PDB file of C-alpha atoms and ligand atoms in Angstrom:
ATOM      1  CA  UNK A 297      15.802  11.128   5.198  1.00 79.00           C
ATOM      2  CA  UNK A 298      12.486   9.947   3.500  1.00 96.00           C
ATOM      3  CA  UNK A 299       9.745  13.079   4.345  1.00 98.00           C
ATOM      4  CA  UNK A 300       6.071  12.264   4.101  1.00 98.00           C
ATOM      5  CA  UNK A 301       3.196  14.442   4.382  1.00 98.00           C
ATOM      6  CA  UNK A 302      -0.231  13.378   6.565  1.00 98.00           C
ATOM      7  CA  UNK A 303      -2.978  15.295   5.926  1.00 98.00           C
ATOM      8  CA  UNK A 304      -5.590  15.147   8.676  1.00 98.00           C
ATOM      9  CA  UNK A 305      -8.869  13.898   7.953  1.00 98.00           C
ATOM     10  CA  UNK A 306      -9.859  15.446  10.829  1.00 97.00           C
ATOM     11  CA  UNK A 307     -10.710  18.809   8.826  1.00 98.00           C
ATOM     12  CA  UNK A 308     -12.118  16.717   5.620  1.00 98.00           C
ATOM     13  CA  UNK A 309     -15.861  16.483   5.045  1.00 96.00           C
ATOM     14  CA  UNK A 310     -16.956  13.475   7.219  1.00 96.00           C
ATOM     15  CA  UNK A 311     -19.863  12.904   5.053  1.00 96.00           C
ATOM     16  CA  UNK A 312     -17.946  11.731   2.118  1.00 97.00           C
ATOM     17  CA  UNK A 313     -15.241  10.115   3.184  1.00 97.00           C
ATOM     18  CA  UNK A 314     -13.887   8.514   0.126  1.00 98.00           C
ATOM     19  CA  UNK A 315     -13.807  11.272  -2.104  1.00 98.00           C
ATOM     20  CA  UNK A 316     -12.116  13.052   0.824  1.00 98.00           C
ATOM     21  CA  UNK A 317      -9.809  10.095   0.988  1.00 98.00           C
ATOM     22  CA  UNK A 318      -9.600   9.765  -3.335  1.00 98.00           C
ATOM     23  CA  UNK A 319      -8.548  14.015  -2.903  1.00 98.00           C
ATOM     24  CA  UNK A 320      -5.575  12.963  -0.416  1.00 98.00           C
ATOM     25  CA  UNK A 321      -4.423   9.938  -2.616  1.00 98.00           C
ATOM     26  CA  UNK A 322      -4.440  12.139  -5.671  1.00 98.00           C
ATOM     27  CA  UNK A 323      -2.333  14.901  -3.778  1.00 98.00           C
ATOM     28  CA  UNK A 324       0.691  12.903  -3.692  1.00 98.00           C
ATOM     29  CA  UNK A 325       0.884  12.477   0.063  1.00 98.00           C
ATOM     30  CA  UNK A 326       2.084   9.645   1.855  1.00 97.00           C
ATOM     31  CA  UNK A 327      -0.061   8.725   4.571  1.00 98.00           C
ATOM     32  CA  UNK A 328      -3.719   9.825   6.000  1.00 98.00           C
ATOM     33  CA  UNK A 329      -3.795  10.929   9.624  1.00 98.00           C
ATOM     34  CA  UNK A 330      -6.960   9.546  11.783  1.00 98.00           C
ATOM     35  CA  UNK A 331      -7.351  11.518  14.748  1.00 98.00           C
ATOM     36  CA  UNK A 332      -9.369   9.053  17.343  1.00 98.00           C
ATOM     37  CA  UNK A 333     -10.798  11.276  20.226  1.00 98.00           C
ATOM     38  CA  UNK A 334     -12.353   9.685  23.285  1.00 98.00           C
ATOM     39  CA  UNK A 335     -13.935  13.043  24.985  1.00 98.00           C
ATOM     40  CA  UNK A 336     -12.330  11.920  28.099  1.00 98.00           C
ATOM     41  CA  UNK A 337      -8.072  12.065  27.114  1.00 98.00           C
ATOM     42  CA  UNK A 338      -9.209  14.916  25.537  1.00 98.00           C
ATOM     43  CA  UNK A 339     -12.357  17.236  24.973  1.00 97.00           C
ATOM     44  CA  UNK A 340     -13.951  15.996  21.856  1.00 96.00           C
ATOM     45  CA  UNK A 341     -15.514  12.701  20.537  1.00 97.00           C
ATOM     46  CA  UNK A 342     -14.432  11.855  16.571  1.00 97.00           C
ATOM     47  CA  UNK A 343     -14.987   8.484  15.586  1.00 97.00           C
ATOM     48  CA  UNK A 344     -13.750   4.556  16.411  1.00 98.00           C
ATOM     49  CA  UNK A 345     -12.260   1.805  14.534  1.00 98.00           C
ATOM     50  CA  UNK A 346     -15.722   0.815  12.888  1.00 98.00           C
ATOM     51  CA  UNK A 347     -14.801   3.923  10.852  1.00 98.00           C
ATOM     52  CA  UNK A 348     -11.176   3.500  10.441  1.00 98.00           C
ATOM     53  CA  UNK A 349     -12.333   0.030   8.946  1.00 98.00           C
ATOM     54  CA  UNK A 350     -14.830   1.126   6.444  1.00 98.00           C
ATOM     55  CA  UNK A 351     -11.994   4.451   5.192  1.00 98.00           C
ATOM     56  CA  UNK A 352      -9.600   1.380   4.880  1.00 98.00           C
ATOM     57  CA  UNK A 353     -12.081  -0.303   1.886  1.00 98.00           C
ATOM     58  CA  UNK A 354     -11.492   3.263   0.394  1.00 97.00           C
ATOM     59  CA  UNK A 355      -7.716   3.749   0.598  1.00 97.00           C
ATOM     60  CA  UNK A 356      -4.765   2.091   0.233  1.00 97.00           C
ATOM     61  CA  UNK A 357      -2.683   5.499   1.638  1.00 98.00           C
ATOM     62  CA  UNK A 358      -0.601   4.878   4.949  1.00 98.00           C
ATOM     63  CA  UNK A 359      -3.336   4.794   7.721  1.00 99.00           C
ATOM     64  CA  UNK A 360      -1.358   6.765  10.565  1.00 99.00           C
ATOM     65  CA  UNK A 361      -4.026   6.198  13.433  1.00 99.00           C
ATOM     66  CA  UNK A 362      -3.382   8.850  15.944  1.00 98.00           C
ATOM     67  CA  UNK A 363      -4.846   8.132  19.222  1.00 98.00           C
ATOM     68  CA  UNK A 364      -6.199  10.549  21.682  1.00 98.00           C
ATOM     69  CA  UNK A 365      -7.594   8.337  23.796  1.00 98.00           C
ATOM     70  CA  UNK A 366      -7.093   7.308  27.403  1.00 98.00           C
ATOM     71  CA  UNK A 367      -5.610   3.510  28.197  1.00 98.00           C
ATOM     72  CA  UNK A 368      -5.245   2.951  24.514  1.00 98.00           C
ATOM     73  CA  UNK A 369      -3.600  -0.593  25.039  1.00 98.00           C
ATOM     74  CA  UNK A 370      -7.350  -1.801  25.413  1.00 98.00           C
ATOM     75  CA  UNK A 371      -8.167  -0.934  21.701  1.00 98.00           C
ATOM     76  CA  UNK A 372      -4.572  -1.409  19.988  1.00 98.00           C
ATOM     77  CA  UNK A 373      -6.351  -4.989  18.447  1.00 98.00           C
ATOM     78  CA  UNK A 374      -9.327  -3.491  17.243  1.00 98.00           C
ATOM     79  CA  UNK A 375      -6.988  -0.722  15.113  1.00 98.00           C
ATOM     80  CA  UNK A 376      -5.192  -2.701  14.340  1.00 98.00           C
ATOM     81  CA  UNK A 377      -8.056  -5.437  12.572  1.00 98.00           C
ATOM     82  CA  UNK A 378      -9.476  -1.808  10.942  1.00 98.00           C
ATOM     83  CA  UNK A 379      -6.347  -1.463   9.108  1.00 98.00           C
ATOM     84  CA  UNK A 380      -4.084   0.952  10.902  1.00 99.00           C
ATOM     85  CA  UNK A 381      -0.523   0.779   9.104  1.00 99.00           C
ATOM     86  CA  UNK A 382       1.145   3.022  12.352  1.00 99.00           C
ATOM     87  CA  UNK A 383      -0.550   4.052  15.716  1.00 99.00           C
ATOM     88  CA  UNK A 384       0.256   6.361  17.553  1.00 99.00           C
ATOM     89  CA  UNK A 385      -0.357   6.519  21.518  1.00 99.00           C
ATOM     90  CA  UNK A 386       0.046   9.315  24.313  1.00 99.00           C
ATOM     91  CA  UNK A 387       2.943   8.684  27.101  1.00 99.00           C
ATOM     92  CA  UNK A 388       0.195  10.736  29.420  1.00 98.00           C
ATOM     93  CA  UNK A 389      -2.264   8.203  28.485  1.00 98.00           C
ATOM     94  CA  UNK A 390      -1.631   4.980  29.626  1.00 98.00           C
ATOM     95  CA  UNK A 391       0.903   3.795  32.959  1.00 98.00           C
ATOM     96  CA  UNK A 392       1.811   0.838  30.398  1.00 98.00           C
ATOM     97  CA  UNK A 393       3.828   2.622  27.533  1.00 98.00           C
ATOM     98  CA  UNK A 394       6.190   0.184  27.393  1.00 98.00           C
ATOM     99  CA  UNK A 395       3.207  -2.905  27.600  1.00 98.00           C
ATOM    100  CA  UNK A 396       1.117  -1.062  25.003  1.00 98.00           C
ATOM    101  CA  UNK A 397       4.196  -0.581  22.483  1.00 98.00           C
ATOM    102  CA  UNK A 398       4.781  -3.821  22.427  1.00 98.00           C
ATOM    103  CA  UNK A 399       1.460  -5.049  22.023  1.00 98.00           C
ATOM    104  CA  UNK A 400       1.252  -2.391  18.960  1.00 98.00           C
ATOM    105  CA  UNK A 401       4.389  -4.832  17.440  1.00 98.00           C
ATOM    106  CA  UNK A 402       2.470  -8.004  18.149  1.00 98.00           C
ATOM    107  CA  UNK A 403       0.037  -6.961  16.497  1.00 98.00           C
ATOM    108  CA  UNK A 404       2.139  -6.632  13.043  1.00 98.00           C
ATOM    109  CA  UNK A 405       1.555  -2.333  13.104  1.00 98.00           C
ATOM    110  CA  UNK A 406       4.475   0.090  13.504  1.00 98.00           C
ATOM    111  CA  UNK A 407       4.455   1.657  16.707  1.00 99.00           C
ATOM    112  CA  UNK A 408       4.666   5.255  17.784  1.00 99.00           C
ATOM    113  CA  UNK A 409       4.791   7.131  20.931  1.00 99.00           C
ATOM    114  CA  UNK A 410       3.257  11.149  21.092  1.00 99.00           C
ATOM    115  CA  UNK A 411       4.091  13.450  23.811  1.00 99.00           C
ATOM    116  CA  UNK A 412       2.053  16.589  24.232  1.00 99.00           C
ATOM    117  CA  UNK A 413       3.654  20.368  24.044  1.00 98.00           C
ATOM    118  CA  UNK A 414       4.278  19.701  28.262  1.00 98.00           C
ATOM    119  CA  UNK A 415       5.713  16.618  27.972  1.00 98.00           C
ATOM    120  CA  UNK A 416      10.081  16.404  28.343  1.00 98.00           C
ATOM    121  CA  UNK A 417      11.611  13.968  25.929  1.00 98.00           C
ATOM    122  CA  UNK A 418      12.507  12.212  29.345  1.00 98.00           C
ATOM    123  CA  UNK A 419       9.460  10.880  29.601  1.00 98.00           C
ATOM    124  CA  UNK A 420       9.972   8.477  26.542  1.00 98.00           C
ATOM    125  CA  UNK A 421      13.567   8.153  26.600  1.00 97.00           C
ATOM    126  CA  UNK A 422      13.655   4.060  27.512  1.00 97.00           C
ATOM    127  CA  UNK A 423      10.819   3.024  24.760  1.00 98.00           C
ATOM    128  CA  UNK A 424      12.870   4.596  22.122  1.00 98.00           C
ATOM    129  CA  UNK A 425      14.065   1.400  20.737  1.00 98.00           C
ATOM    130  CA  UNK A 426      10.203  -0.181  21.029  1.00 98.00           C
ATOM    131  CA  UNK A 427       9.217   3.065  18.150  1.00 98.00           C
ATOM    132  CA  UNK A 428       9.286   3.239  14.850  1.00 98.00           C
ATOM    133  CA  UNK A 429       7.826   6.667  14.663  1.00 99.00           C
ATOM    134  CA  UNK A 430       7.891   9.354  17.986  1.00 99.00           C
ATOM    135  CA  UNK A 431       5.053  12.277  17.323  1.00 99.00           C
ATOM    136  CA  UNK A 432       5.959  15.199  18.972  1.00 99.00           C
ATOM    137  CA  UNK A 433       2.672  17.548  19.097  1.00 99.00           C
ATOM    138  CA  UNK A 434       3.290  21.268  18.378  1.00 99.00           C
ATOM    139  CA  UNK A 435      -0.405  21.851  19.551  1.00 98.00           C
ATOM    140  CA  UNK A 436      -2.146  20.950  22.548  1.00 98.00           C
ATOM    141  CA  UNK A 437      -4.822  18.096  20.981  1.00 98.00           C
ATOM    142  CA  UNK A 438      -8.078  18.345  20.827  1.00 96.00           C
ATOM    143  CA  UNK A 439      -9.185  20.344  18.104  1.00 96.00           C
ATOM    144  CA  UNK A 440      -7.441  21.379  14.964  1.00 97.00           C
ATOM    145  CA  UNK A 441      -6.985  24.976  13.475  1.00 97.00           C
ATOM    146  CA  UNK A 442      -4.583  25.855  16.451  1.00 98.00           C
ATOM    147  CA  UNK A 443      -1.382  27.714  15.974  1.00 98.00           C
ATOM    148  CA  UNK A 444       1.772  25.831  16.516  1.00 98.00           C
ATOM    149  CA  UNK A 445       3.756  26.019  19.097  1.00 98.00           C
ATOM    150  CA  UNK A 446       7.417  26.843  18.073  1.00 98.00           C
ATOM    151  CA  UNK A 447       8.764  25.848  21.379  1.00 98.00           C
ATOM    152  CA  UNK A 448       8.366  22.414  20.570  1.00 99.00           C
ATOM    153  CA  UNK A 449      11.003  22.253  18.535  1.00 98.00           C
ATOM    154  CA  UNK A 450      13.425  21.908  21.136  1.00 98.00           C
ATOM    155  CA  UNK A 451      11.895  18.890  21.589  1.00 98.00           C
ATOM    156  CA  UNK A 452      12.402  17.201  18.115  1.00 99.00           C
ATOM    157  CA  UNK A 453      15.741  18.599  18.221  1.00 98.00           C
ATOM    158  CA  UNK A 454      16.518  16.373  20.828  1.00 98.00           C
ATOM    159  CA  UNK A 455      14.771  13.683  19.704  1.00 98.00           C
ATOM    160  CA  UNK A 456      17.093  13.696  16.349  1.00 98.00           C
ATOM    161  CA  UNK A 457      20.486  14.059  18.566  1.00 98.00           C
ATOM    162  CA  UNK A 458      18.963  10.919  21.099  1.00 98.00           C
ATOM    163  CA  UNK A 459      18.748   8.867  17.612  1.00 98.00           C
ATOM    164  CA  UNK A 460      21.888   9.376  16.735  1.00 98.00           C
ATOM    165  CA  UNK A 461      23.269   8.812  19.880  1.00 98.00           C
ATOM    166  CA  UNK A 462      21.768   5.509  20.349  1.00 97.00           C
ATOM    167  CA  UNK A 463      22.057   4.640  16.559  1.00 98.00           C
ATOM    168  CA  UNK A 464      18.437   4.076  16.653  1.00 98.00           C
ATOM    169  CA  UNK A 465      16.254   4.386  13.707  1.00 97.00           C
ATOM    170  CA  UNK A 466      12.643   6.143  14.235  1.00 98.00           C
ATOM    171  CA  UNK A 467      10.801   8.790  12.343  1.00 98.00           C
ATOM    172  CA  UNK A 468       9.747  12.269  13.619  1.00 99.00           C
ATOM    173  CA  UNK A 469       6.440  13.523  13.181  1.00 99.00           C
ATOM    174  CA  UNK A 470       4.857  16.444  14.234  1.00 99.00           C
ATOM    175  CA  UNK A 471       1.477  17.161  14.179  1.00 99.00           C
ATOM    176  CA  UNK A 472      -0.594  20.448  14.754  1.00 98.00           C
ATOM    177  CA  UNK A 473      -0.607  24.386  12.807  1.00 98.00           C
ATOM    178  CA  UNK A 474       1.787  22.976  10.318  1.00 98.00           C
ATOM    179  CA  UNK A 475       1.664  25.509   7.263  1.00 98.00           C
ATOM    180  CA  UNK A 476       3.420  26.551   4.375  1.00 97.00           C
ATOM    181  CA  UNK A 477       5.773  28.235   7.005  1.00 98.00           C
ATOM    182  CA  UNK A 478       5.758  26.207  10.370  1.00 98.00           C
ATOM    183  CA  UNK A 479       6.801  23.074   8.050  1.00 98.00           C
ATOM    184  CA  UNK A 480      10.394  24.434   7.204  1.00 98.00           C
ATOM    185  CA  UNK A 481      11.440  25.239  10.957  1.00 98.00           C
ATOM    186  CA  UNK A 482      10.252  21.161  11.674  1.00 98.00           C
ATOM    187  CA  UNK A 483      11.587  20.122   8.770  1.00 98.00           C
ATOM    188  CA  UNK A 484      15.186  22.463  10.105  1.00 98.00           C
ATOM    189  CA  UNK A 485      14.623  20.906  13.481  1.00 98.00           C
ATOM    190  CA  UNK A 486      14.384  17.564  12.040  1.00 98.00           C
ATOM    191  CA  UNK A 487      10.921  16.241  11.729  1.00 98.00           C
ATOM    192  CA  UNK A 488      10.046  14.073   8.322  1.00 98.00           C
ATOM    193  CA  UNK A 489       6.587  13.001   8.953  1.00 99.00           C
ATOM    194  CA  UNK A 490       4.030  16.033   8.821  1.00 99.00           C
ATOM    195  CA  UNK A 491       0.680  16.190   9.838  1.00 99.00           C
ATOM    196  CA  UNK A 492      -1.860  19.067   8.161  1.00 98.00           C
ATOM    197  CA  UNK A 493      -5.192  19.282   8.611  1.00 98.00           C
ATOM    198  CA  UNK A 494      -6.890  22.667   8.150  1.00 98.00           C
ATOM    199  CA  UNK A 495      -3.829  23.739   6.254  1.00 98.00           C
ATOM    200  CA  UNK A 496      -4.453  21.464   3.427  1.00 98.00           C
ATOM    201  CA  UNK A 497      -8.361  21.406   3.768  1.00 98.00           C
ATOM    202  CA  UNK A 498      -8.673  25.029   3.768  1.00 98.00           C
ATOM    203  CA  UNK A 499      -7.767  25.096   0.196  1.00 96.00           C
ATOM    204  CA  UNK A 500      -7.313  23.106  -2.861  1.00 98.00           C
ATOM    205  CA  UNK A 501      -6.151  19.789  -1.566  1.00 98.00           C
ATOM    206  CA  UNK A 502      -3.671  19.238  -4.529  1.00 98.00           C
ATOM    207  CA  UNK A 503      -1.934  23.228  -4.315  1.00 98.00           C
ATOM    208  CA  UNK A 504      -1.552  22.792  -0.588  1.00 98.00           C
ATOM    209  CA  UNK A 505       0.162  19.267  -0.300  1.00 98.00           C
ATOM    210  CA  UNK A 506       2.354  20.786  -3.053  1.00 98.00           C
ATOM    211  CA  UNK A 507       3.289  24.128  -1.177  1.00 98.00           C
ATOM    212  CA  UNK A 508       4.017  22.107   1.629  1.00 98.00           C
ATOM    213  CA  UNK A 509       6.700  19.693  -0.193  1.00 98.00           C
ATOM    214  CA  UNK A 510       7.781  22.936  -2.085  1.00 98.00           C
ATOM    215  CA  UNK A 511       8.743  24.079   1.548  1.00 98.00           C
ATOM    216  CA  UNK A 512      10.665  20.873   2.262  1.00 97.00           C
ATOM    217  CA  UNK A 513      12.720  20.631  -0.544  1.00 94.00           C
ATOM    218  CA  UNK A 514      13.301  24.544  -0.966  1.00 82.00           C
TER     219      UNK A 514
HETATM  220  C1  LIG B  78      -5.059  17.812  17.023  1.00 51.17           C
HETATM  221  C2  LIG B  78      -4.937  16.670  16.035  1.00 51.17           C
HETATM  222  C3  LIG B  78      -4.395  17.054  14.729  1.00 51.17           C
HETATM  223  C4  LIG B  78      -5.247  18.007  13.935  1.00 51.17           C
HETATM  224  C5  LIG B  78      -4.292  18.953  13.286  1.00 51.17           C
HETATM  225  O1  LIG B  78      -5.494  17.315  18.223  1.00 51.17           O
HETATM  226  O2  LIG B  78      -4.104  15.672  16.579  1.00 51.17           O
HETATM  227  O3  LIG B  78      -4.041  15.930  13.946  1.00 51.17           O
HETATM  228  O4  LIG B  78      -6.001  17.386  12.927  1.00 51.17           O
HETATM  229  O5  LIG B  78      -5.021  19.970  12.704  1.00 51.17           O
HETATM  230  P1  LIG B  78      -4.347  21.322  12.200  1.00 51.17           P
HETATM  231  O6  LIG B  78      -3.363  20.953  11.121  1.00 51.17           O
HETATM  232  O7  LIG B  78      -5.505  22.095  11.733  1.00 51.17           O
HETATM  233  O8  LIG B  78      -3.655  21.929  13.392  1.00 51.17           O
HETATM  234 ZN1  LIG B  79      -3.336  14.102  15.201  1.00 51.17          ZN
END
């Protein structure tokens, strides 16, 4: 199992970007996590793809485009043209998950599906095989700095037992309160993709992303 850790530049300085960006490249980790927020799917407004596009002149990390928005299969091509490597849409989001999957393929991006805390593994069960990544949120999104939700891990559990079962082939990521601590029991419940926002900005970039692979390899 390959593990990768996203920090979220959702708790970076949005007034310098790339040196925010140049901080997460040095750290080691994989991927950058882009939080899109609509302010109707959820509370808050971030940013759009004419942002994504000008981070992507910055960066060549793993763009994992996470997308709170609501009917996300109407902006899939315009993430995708800004340079999204994976994005991410809500089941609750859209009556077309299985229409806006696909279109994330088309579009030459790996696709992945998020279900909130509420949301059963049911819910996604018959996209599996359209996925190359399923997030499973361990806050409720909107805002970072939450606590994470340990009950959610029932849910990646049987996320990693469906994969086998199906001899399917996706990643797990979960996204929200991941810490030093919270990282082992998803890592033990068989996440590999980890998202950390005001974990690793609360601190010195570098020492964070390293406690947190510390934890997954301890
Ligand atoms: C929450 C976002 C997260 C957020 C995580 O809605 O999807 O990606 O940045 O932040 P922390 O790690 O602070 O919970
Ligand atoms: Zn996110």
């Amino acid at each position: 199992m390959s593990y990768k850790i996203a920090p979220s530049i959702l708790a970076a300085d949005y007034a310098n970007f790339a040196s925010e960006l140049a901080r997460i490249d040095a750290s080691g980790a994989e991927y950058v996590h882009i939080d899109i927020m609509d302010g109707q799917f959820v509370p808050n407004i971030s940013w759009g793809a004419d942002v994504v596009a000008s981070m992507r002149k910055h960066s060549k990390l793993v763009f994992d485009c996470h997308l709170m928005v609501t009917n996300p299969e109407h902006h899939i091509e315009e993430f995708a043209r800004a340079g999204a490597d994976i994005i991410s849409i809500h089941v609750e989001a859209t009556p077309h998950i299985h229409g806006a999957l696909q279109k994330i393929r088309q579009a030459g991006v790996k696709a992945s599906v998020v279900i909130n805390p509420g949301t059963p593994v049911d819910s996604i069960k018959h996209v599996l095989n359209l996925v190359d990544q399923v997030l499973v949120m361990t806050v409720n999104p909107g805002f970072g700095g939450q606590a994470f939700l340990p009950e959610t891990m029932d849910k990646v559990r049987e996320l990693a037992a469906l994969r086998e079962e199906k001899g399917l082939d996706f990643d797990i990521e979960v996204d929200g309160g991941i810490d030093g601590q919270s990282i082992s029991q998803a890592k033990e419940a068989g996440a590999n993709v980890f998202v950390a926002g005001s974990y690793v900005f609360n601190g010195d970039v570098n020492e964070r992303v390293q406690t947190l692979r510390d934890a997954i390899n301890g």
